[in-house]
XYZ file of C-alpha atoms in Angstrom:
561
model
C 141.674 240.382 120.939
C 141.698 237.718 123.642
C 145.508 237.876 123.848
C 145.473 241.622 124.560
C 142.781 241.160 127.171
C 144.824 238.512 128.985
C 147.959 240.668 128.957
C 146.081 243.636 130.443
C 143.892 241.643 132.799
C 146.135 238.729 133.804
C 145.372 239.334 137.469
C 141.600 239.316 136.880
C 141.956 236.181 134.744
C 144.030 234.476 137.460
C 141.495 235.379 140.177
C 138.659 234.134 137.973
C 140.442 230.848 137.183
C 141.300 230.264 140.859
C 137.734 231.031 141.950
C 136.220 228.689 139.347
C 138.800 226.009 140.115
C 138.144 226.077 143.877
C 134.366 225.937 143.305
C 134.696 222.943 140.961
C 137.115 221.196 143.338
C 134.900 221.727 146.415
C 131.781 220.572 144.582
C 133.404 217.462 143.065
C 135.300 216.456 146.215
C 132.303 216.701 148.544
C 129.896 215.236 146.022
C 132.046 212.094 145.771
C 132.622 212.079 149.534
C 128.913 212.091 150.427
C 128.079 209.771 147.538
C 130.607 207.101 148.578
C 131.668 207.504 152.185
C 130.761 204.603 154.442
C 129.346 206.684 157.293
C 126.535 207.949 155.013
C 125.637 204.458 153.761
C 122.335 204.423 155.675
C 121.579 208.078 154.941
C 121.956 207.328 151.213
C 119.665 204.322 151.592
C 116.873 206.795 152.328
C 117.959 209.823 150.279
C 119.881 208.523 147.270
C 122.169 210.928 145.384
C 120.181 214.033 146.435
C 122.274 213.918 149.641
C 125.481 214.508 147.676
C 123.886 217.303 145.611
C 122.735 219.097 148.775
C 126.025 218.745 150.679
C 128.331 219.636 147.756
C 126.340 222.784 146.951
C 126.380 223.669 150.680
C 130.216 223.630 150.704
C 130.327 225.942 147.655
C 127.702 228.218 149.263
C 129.925 228.555 152.336
C 132.960 229.331 150.197
C 131.149 232.021 148.167
C 129.485 233.501 151.261
C 133.014 233.936 152.608
C 134.038 235.863 149.476
C 130.978 238.074 148.902
C 131.871 240.728 151.516
C 135.536 241.141 150.564
C 135.053 243.105 147.293
C 132.828 245.678 149.038
C 135.384 246.517 151.736
C 136.356 249.671 149.840
C 138.711 251.053 152.502
C 140.485 247.709 152.628
C 140.870 247.803 148.825
C 142.176 251.379 148.983
C 144.708 250.231 151.555
C 145.783 247.349 149.289
C 146.029 249.727 146.347
C 148.171 252.046 148.446
C 150.496 249.301 149.664
C 151.082 248.069 146.138
C 151.720 251.548 144.753
C 155.021 250.156 143.506
C 153.127 247.381 141.650
C 152.331 247.803 137.998
C 149.327 250.000 137.309
C 147.577 247.127 135.537
C 147.472 245.270 138.856
C 146.209 248.317 140.777
C 143.555 249.022 138.151
C 142.254 245.497 138.408
C 141.307 246.105 142.022
C 138.675 248.397 140.463
C 136.891 245.324 139.110
C 135.817 244.601 142.698
C 132.095 245.098 142.009
C 132.205 242.858 138.941
C 133.635 240.080 141.124
C 131.043 240.823 143.837
C 128.242 240.361 141.260
C 129.815 237.170 139.910
C 129.946 235.646 143.404
C 126.329 236.749 143.980
C 125.161 234.974 140.809
C 127.045 231.862 141.929
C 125.273 232.055 145.308
C 121.907 232.307 143.546
C 122.646 229.273 141.345
C 123.995 227.172 144.233
C 121.018 228.135 146.425
C 118.700 226.785 143.720
C 120.648 223.489 143.562
C 120.783 223.202 147.371
C 117.061 223.959 147.813
C 115.876 221.563 145.094
C 118.115 218.782 146.470
C 116.686 219.282 149.972
C 113.110 219.267 148.669
C 113.867 215.832 147.187
C 115.444 214.819 150.521
C 112.389 215.896 152.531
C 110.084 214.065 150.133
C 112.156 210.874 150.505
C 112.341 211.192 154.309
C 108.557 211.525 154.323
C 107.993 208.541 152.011
C 110.341 206.361 154.085
C 108.596 207.368 157.327
C 105.191 206.451 155.856
C 106.373 203.175 154.246
C 104.951 200.059 155.941
C 107.094 197.403 154.223
C 110.321 195.984 155.615
C 112.603 197.779 153.142
C 115.827 199.332 154.490
C 114.563 202.978 154.291
C 111.372 201.982 156.160
C 113.276 200.098 158.893
C 115.776 202.967 159.313
C 112.907 205.472 159.628
C 111.304 203.475 162.463
C 114.482 203.237 164.544
C 113.509 206.129 166.804
C 110.642 203.936 168.124
C 113.134 201.501 169.697
C 114.612 204.406 171.625
C 117.854 204.281 169.666
C 119.362 207.192 167.738
C 117.162 208.456 164.869
C 118.341 208.827 161.277
C 115.152 210.168 159.702
C 114.227 213.578 161.199
C 110.534 213.058 160.330
C 108.869 211.024 163.081
C 105.210 211.538 162.250
C 103.012 210.176 159.471
C 100.950 213.377 159.311
C 103.769 215.607 158.065
C 104.109 217.402 154.738
C 107.259 218.783 153.134
C 105.840 222.319 153.514
C 105.287 221.771 157.247
C 108.937 220.759 157.786
C 110.147 223.694 155.659
C 108.393 226.231 157.904
C 108.716 224.667 161.376
C 112.292 223.397 161.640
C 115.348 225.649 162.101
C 117.028 224.590 158.812
C 113.721 224.833 156.945
C 112.749 228.267 158.219
C 116.234 229.820 158.018
C 116.595 228.337 154.519
C 113.373 230.036 153.402
C 114.432 233.360 154.976
C 117.963 233.257 153.502
C 116.593 232.453 150.048
C 114.049 235.282 150.171
C 116.758 237.732 151.311
C 119.016 236.612 148.453
C 116.226 236.894 145.842
C 115.373 240.429 147.023
C 119.025 241.515 147.019
C 119.721 240.151 143.528
C 116.552 241.500 141.921
C 116.863 244.981 143.471
C 120.446 245.461 142.304
C 119.849 245.531 138.552
C 121.383 248.471 136.681
C 117.935 250.001 136.129
C 116.978 250.006 139.822
C 120.400 251.233 140.963
C 120.268 254.147 138.501
C 116.639 255.138 139.112
C 115.730 253.913 142.599
C 119.038 253.898 144.439
C 117.294 253.962 147.856
C 115.446 250.735 147.071
C 118.732 249.054 146.133
C 120.581 250.500 149.148
C 118.088 249.469 151.821
C 117.277 246.073 150.314
C 120.976 245.279 150.183
C 121.140 245.568 153.964
C 119.229 242.276 154.077
C 122.746 240.827 153.951
C 122.582 241.057 157.772
C 119.572 238.685 157.708
C 121.381 236.462 155.183
C 124.483 235.989 157.355
C 122.518 235.564 160.584
C 120.370 232.890 158.901
C 123.410 231.201 157.371
C 125.167 230.824 160.743
C 122.031 229.353 162.416
C 120.996 227.222 159.409
C 122.963 224.047 160.150
C 122.715 224.058 163.968
C 119.866 221.520 164.264
C 121.853 218.885 162.355
C 118.916 217.209 160.612
C 121.107 215.335 158.123
C 122.915 212.624 160.032
C 125.483 209.911 159.473
C 126.665 206.814 161.353
C 129.070 207.490 164.254
C 132.706 206.311 164.095
C 132.218 203.973 167.083
C 129.078 202.424 165.609
C 130.811 201.867 162.260
C 133.555 199.908 164.032
C 130.972 197.772 165.859
C 128.485 197.253 163.012
C 130.128 198.026 159.632
C 127.283 199.052 157.266
C 128.469 197.060 154.228
C 128.461 193.833 156.272
C 125.512 194.472 158.524
C 122.915 196.351 156.478
C 121.128 193.176 155.356
C 120.593 192.090 158.981
C 118.537 195.233 159.652
C 115.797 194.157 157.238
C 115.742 190.468 158.141
C 116.505 190.152 161.813
C 115.617 187.132 163.956
C 114.048 187.599 167.377
C 116.918 186.362 169.564
C 119.832 187.367 167.357
C 123.360 186.691 168.623
C 125.307 187.745 165.505
C 127.845 190.606 165.746
C 125.593 192.637 163.406
C 122.581 192.404 165.712
C 123.291 195.700 167.417
C 121.483 198.746 165.972
C 123.660 201.322 164.206
C 124.058 204.648 166.043
C 123.812 208.021 164.290
C 125.137 211.516 164.934
C 124.716 214.972 163.394
C 127.077 216.737 161.001
C 128.312 219.737 163.049
C 127.347 223.222 161.782
C 130.331 224.822 160.083
C 129.103 227.855 158.085
C 130.280 230.161 160.887
C 133.891 228.985 160.428
C 133.813 230.115 156.796
C 132.236 233.521 157.299
C 133.630 234.647 160.671
C 136.825 236.288 159.325
C 135.097 238.255 156.488
C 132.360 239.405 158.905
C 135.016 240.718 161.346
C 136.814 242.462 158.437
C 133.552 243.992 157.258
C 132.663 245.246 160.754
C 136.127 246.842 160.886
C 135.466 248.388 157.439
C 132.156 249.893 158.596
C 133.746 251.298 161.773
C 136.486 252.856 159.644
C 133.811 254.462 157.425
C 132.061 255.902 160.488
C 135.374 257.292 161.780
C 136.288 258.800 158.390
C 132.827 260.305 158.054
C 133.208 262.170 161.355
C 136.061 264.276 159.923
C 134.857 267.794 159.233
C 134.002 268.815 155.676
C 133.981 272.532 154.897
C 131.722 273.578 152.027
C 133.562 276.440 150.310
C 131.115 277.191 147.552
C 127.691 276.078 146.336
C 126.825 276.712 142.673
C 123.399 276.050 141.230
C 123.781 275.324 137.507
C 120.943 275.211 134.964
C 118.830 272.042 134.643
C 119.007 271.447 138.419
C 122.666 270.533 138.702
C 124.283 271.322 142.035
C 128.032 271.907 142.288
C 129.654 271.554 145.701
C 133.221 272.767 146.282
C 134.587 271.331 149.515
C 137.694 271.042 151.669
C 138.633 268.351 154.140
C 141.805 267.968 156.176
C 144.244 265.438 154.692
C 142.153 264.916 151.554
C 144.276 264.295 148.469
C 142.777 263.221 145.159
C 143.879 262.095 141.723
C 142.028 262.407 138.425
C 139.257 259.900 137.746
C 138.571 259.114 141.411
C 135.213 259.211 143.201
C 133.879 259.853 146.713
C 130.861 258.728 148.726
C 128.664 261.477 150.114
C 126.188 261.368 152.976
C 123.876 264.146 154.161
C 122.556 263.314 157.663
C 119.761 265.908 157.299
C 118.281 263.759 154.492
C 119.262 260.246 155.513
C 121.682 259.066 158.178
C 122.328 255.770 156.392
C 122.512 256.534 152.672
C 125.876 257.052 150.989
C 125.957 257.944 147.290
C 128.975 257.790 144.937
C 129.990 260.844 142.874
C 132.882 261.319 140.469
C 135.223 264.142 141.435
C 135.108 267.010 138.924
C 137.981 269.057 140.362
C 141.638 268.758 139.410
C 144.267 267.667 141.981
C 145.971 271.032 141.403
C 142.988 272.950 142.841
C 142.765 273.768 146.551
C 139.298 272.199 146.879
C 137.519 269.094 145.648
C 134.200 269.297 143.831
C 131.298 267.170 142.644
C 128.345 267.916 140.370
C 125.034 266.429 141.436
C 122.131 266.223 139.013
C 118.577 265.453 140.050
C 118.246 261.722 139.380
C 116.139 260.154 142.130
C 114.619 260.938 145.544
C 117.859 261.490 147.457
C 119.441 263.872 144.914
C 116.141 265.778 144.575
C 115.960 266.261 148.348
C 119.643 267.241 148.533
C 119.272 269.917 145.836
C 116.118 271.269 147.507
C 117.867 271.392 150.897
C 120.870 273.268 149.476
C 118.568 275.862 147.915
C 117.250 276.678 151.412
C 120.329 276.211 153.628
C 123.801 274.633 153.700
C 123.438 271.323 155.547
C 126.308 269.277 156.971
C 127.752 266.701 154.596
C 130.055 263.757 155.275
C 132.562 262.456 152.755
C 134.263 259.062 152.479
C 137.064 258.595 149.992
C 138.519 259.190 147.504
C 138.345 255.728 145.928
C 139.344 254.212 142.611
C 142.518 254.194 140.599
C 143.684 257.422 139.028
C 143.229 257.760 135.258
C 146.811 258.929 134.912
C 147.338 257.023 131.682
C 145.855 260.004 129.861
C 149.036 261.993 130.552
C 151.265 259.288 129.044
C 150.261 259.810 125.402
C 151.396 262.543 123.006
C 147.942 262.526 121.477
C 144.803 261.636 123.456
C 141.328 260.968 122.098
C 138.840 261.315 124.941
C 135.289 260.077 124.480
C 132.592 260.867 127.054
C 129.037 259.647 126.580
C 126.131 260.986 128.654
C 126.919 261.008 132.368
C 130.317 259.505 131.433
C 131.495 263.040 130.661
C 131.930 263.818 134.394
C 135.450 262.364 134.975
C 136.737 264.280 131.953
C 136.063 267.542 133.801
C 138.817 266.558 136.219
C 141.101 265.239 133.462
C 140.792 268.272 131.159
C 141.339 270.742 134.014
C 144.331 268.798 135.288
C 145.894 268.649 131.819
C 145.456 272.395 131.513
C 147.144 273.034 134.892
C 150.019 270.683 134.074
C 150.358 272.335 130.663
C 150.513 275.808 132.227
C 153.007 274.799 134.891
C 155.276 273.160 132.316
C 154.926 269.818 134.121
C 157.581 267.353 132.896
C 155.343 264.302 133.461
C 152.848 265.593 130.894
C 153.655 264.148 127.491
C 150.382 265.362 125.933
C 150.708 267.726 122.970
C 147.182 267.447 121.569
C 143.754 266.452 122.819
C 140.702 265.463 120.810
C 137.600 265.456 122.930
C 134.316 263.888 121.770
C 131.223 264.469 123.801
C 128.091 262.444 122.993
C 124.831 263.261 124.722
C 121.095 263.277 124.094
C 120.668 266.877 125.247
C 123.061 269.337 126.835
C 120.541 270.523 129.436
C 121.936 268.568 132.369
C 125.500 269.354 131.321
C 125.371 273.129 130.964
C 128.034 273.249 133.702
C 130.339 271.153 131.524
C 129.708 273.532 128.666
C 130.825 276.432 130.853
C 133.957 274.538 131.801
C 134.811 273.846 128.151
C 134.125 277.471 127.256
C 136.436 278.782 129.996
C 139.174 276.283 129.027
C 138.782 277.347 125.408
C 139.124 281.004 126.402
C 142.208 280.395 128.584
C 143.897 278.412 125.829
C 143.149 281.075 123.240
C 144.544 283.782 125.549
C 147.820 281.925 126.031
C 148.154 281.248 122.303
C 147.451 277.524 122.681
C 144.032 277.492 121.037
C 144.820 274.353 119.027
C 145.844 272.276 122.070
C 142.238 271.094 122.503
C 139.864 270.205 119.680
C 136.453 269.005 120.641
C 133.188 268.047 119.102
C 129.805 267.769 120.696
C 127.460 265.186 119.173
C 123.808 265.687 120.006
C 122.264 262.235 119.612
C 118.708 263.268 120.515
C 117.409 266.696 119.429
C 114.054 268.262 118.771
C 112.632 270.695 116.184
C 112.992 273.808 118.357
C 116.765 273.260 118.398
C 116.744 272.603 114.659
C 114.883 275.896 113.970
C 117.268 277.773 116.236
C 120.223 276.334 114.308
C 118.647 277.344 110.987
C 118.313 280.943 112.193
C 121.883 281.329 113.438
C 123.729 279.230 110.938
C 126.485 281.679 110.151
C 127.594 282.556 113.703
C 131.170 281.790 114.753
C 130.154 280.252 118.050
C 127.711 277.430 118.345
C 123.988 278.101 118.753
C 123.394 275.171 121.094
C 126.334 275.563 123.426
C 127.817 278.970 122.675
C 131.151 277.254 122.022
C 133.517 278.025 119.167
C 133.522 274.509 117.798
C 130.397 273.406 116.031
C 127.899 271.008 117.507
C 127.188 268.038 115.266
C 123.750 266.459 115.170
C 123.645 262.678 115.184
C 126.278 260.082 116.057
C 130.012 260.319 115.268
C 131.358 258.596 112.155
C 134.314 256.998 113.913
C 136.006 255.985 110.663
C 136.218 259.636 109.612
C 137.428 260.767 113.057
C 140.158 258.114 113.308
C 141.285 258.670 109.726
C 141.626 262.438 110.411
C 143.657 261.866 113.615
C 145.866 259.286 111.888
C 146.506 261.742 109.034
C 147.288 264.622 111.409
C 149.661 262.525 113.582
C 151.267 259.952 111.269
C 154.038 258.993 113.729
C 152.326 259.316 117.114
C 151.047 256.874 119.693
C 147.426 257.831 120.357
C 145.641 256.921 123.592
C 141.891 256.434 123.180
C 139.911 256.812 126.430
C 136.238 256.074 126.857
C 133.894 256.591 129.727
C 130.596 255.289 128.368
C 128.552 252.226 127.388
C 129.896 248.820 126.359
C 128.527 249.017 122.792
C 130.567 252.160 122.162
C 133.649 250.463 123.612
C 133.353 247.705 120.996
C 133.210 250.082 118.025
C 136.107 252.197 119.348
C 138.215 249.094 119.926
C 137.512 248.009 116.363
C 138.569 251.426 115.006
C 141.770 251.312 117.092
C 142.780 248.025 115.454
C 141.714 249.167 112.012
C 143.632 252.457 112.001
C 146.817 251.346 113.779
C 149.671 250.987 111.311
C 151.586 247.702 111.174
C 154.780 249.729 110.764
C 156.118 250.294 114.328
C 157.316 253.829 113.397
C 153.848 254.935 112.329
C 150.574 255.774 114.086
C 149.246 253.402 116.776
C 145.936 253.636 118.637
C 145.654 252.166 122.138
C 142.214 251.673 123.671
C 141.550 252.248 127.396
C 138.101 251.878 128.913
C 137.693 253.471 132.313
C 135.454 251.892 134.958
C 134.032 254.839 136.814
C-alpha cells in the first residue's frame, strides 16, 4: 500500500518532493520574471512569450545538470553511507536508489531540452522575421538599431539568413546542437536492453557527458539574448518611451528621444555545475587510486556453461552480504569497469564473483583466463548489506534468473553464522525458491546448494533449508530424462535431493504451506528478481498475513542489486 511505501521510503519521497518543488519553483519564478520584467520589454516586443519559455527551461536545465553527476559518485555515496552507519537502515538503503534518481534527472533534462530548443527555434524565427520586416512596427525598428551604430537587440543583422544557418554558425546554436545530440545518444544507449547486452556501447557513449558539460559551459558565452541596461532604463523607461521609437520626429527634443541601450545576460551555467564537476573529478581520482591497490587472485574455477569464478584477496577489503564490486581488466580494456555481485560470505578469507559470458567484455575475460591469469583491478564493495535476512525467524528467499547470485553470499553466510552459534542470527528456517529458464548457466549455484545440503545433513540440520527449483523454460530432452529417472531420490536435472518443479510456482500454495508450518512466526520475504514478480509476492504477503498480531505475518523486502 501507499502508506507502507511512504513509511519505508520517506527519505526517497522527501528527495523526490524537494526536487519536483525546486524545479516547479525555478520554472515558474523565471517564467514570470522574463515575461514581466521591464528590462526585457523590448526583447519581448520581438520574441513574445517564447523568451520566457526558453529562459525558464534554461534555469531548470542548469539545476538538473548540477544534480546529474551526484548520484554516480559511488565512493562519495559509500562515504555517506559509512558516516550515517548509526542512521536507520531504511535511510542507508535509500542511498541505493541513486541510479533511479540519476535516470529521473536525465529524463527531466531530456524534456527540458526539448522545451528549450523549441522555444529558441520560435525565437530565431521571430528574430529573422523582425529583421526582414520593412514596416515601422516596434520589432522592425528595434531590429534596425544596429545600423545607427547603437547597441543591437536582434542578433540577426542580415536579410539573407535562415534559422538553420544561425543554429550551425553561432556559439549558442552550435553548442546547443552538440549538447542535444550528446544527450540523445546517452539516453537512448542506456536502456535496460542495451546495458544488459551491449554494455560497452552504453559505457563508451555515456562518456559523452564530457562533451555535454563542456558545451553547457560555453553555450551562453556569446549572450545573444539581450535586455535593456539599468542605466538606459533610468534614462528612457520602456513603458513611457516605447511609442516614441516607432513615431519619432527628425529633430526630437523629448526626454524619450535617446535610443535605448542593450546588454547581454551573463553566462551562468558554469556557476551551477562547477562544484559537482570538481566532486566528480575527485571521485574519479579516488577510483584510480583504489584501483591501484594490488588484487591477489587465489583461485580460478571454470564452471560448466562458461561461468568463471574468481576468488580474490585485497588488503583492507571487508564485505557484507548483498554487496557488489566493479572489476576492470587492463589487458582487455583500460577504461571499462563492470559490476558483479559478490558470491562469497563475509566469514570467508577471500571474496569471489561468478562471471557468465554475456557480452564482448565477459567473453574476452573468460577466454583470457583460460590462457593465463591477467591482472585485475577491483573497486568497492558498494551497496547496502542485505542484513535484514538475519532478522527473521523464518525467511522466504526468492531468486529469479541472474537474481540468484546474491543469495549465494546470503545462504553461505547464514550457514557460517549457524555453525558458529552467532547470537545475531535469529533465523531458524529458510525456504529458498529458485526460478530460472534453464540451469545451464547456474551449475555453480547447484554445486553450492548441493554442498550446503550435504553439510547440513552431516550436522543433523537437514531441515534448516528447504528449497525448490522451478524450471520455467524446459525442452523435451529434459522431459524424457525425467521420465526415465522418475523414482530416484535425487533430482535428475540438478542432482539435488529436493525435486525440481517444472513451470512457475503457485505462490498461494507456497504461502499457505509456510503459514501452516509457522502459525506464530514473523516471516521475511526477500526477492531479487523482476518487478512483476515483486507485485505478486507483495499481494501474497498481504493476503496470508493474519490480522491477529500473535499470528503469522509476512513482510516483503525487494533488494536492488
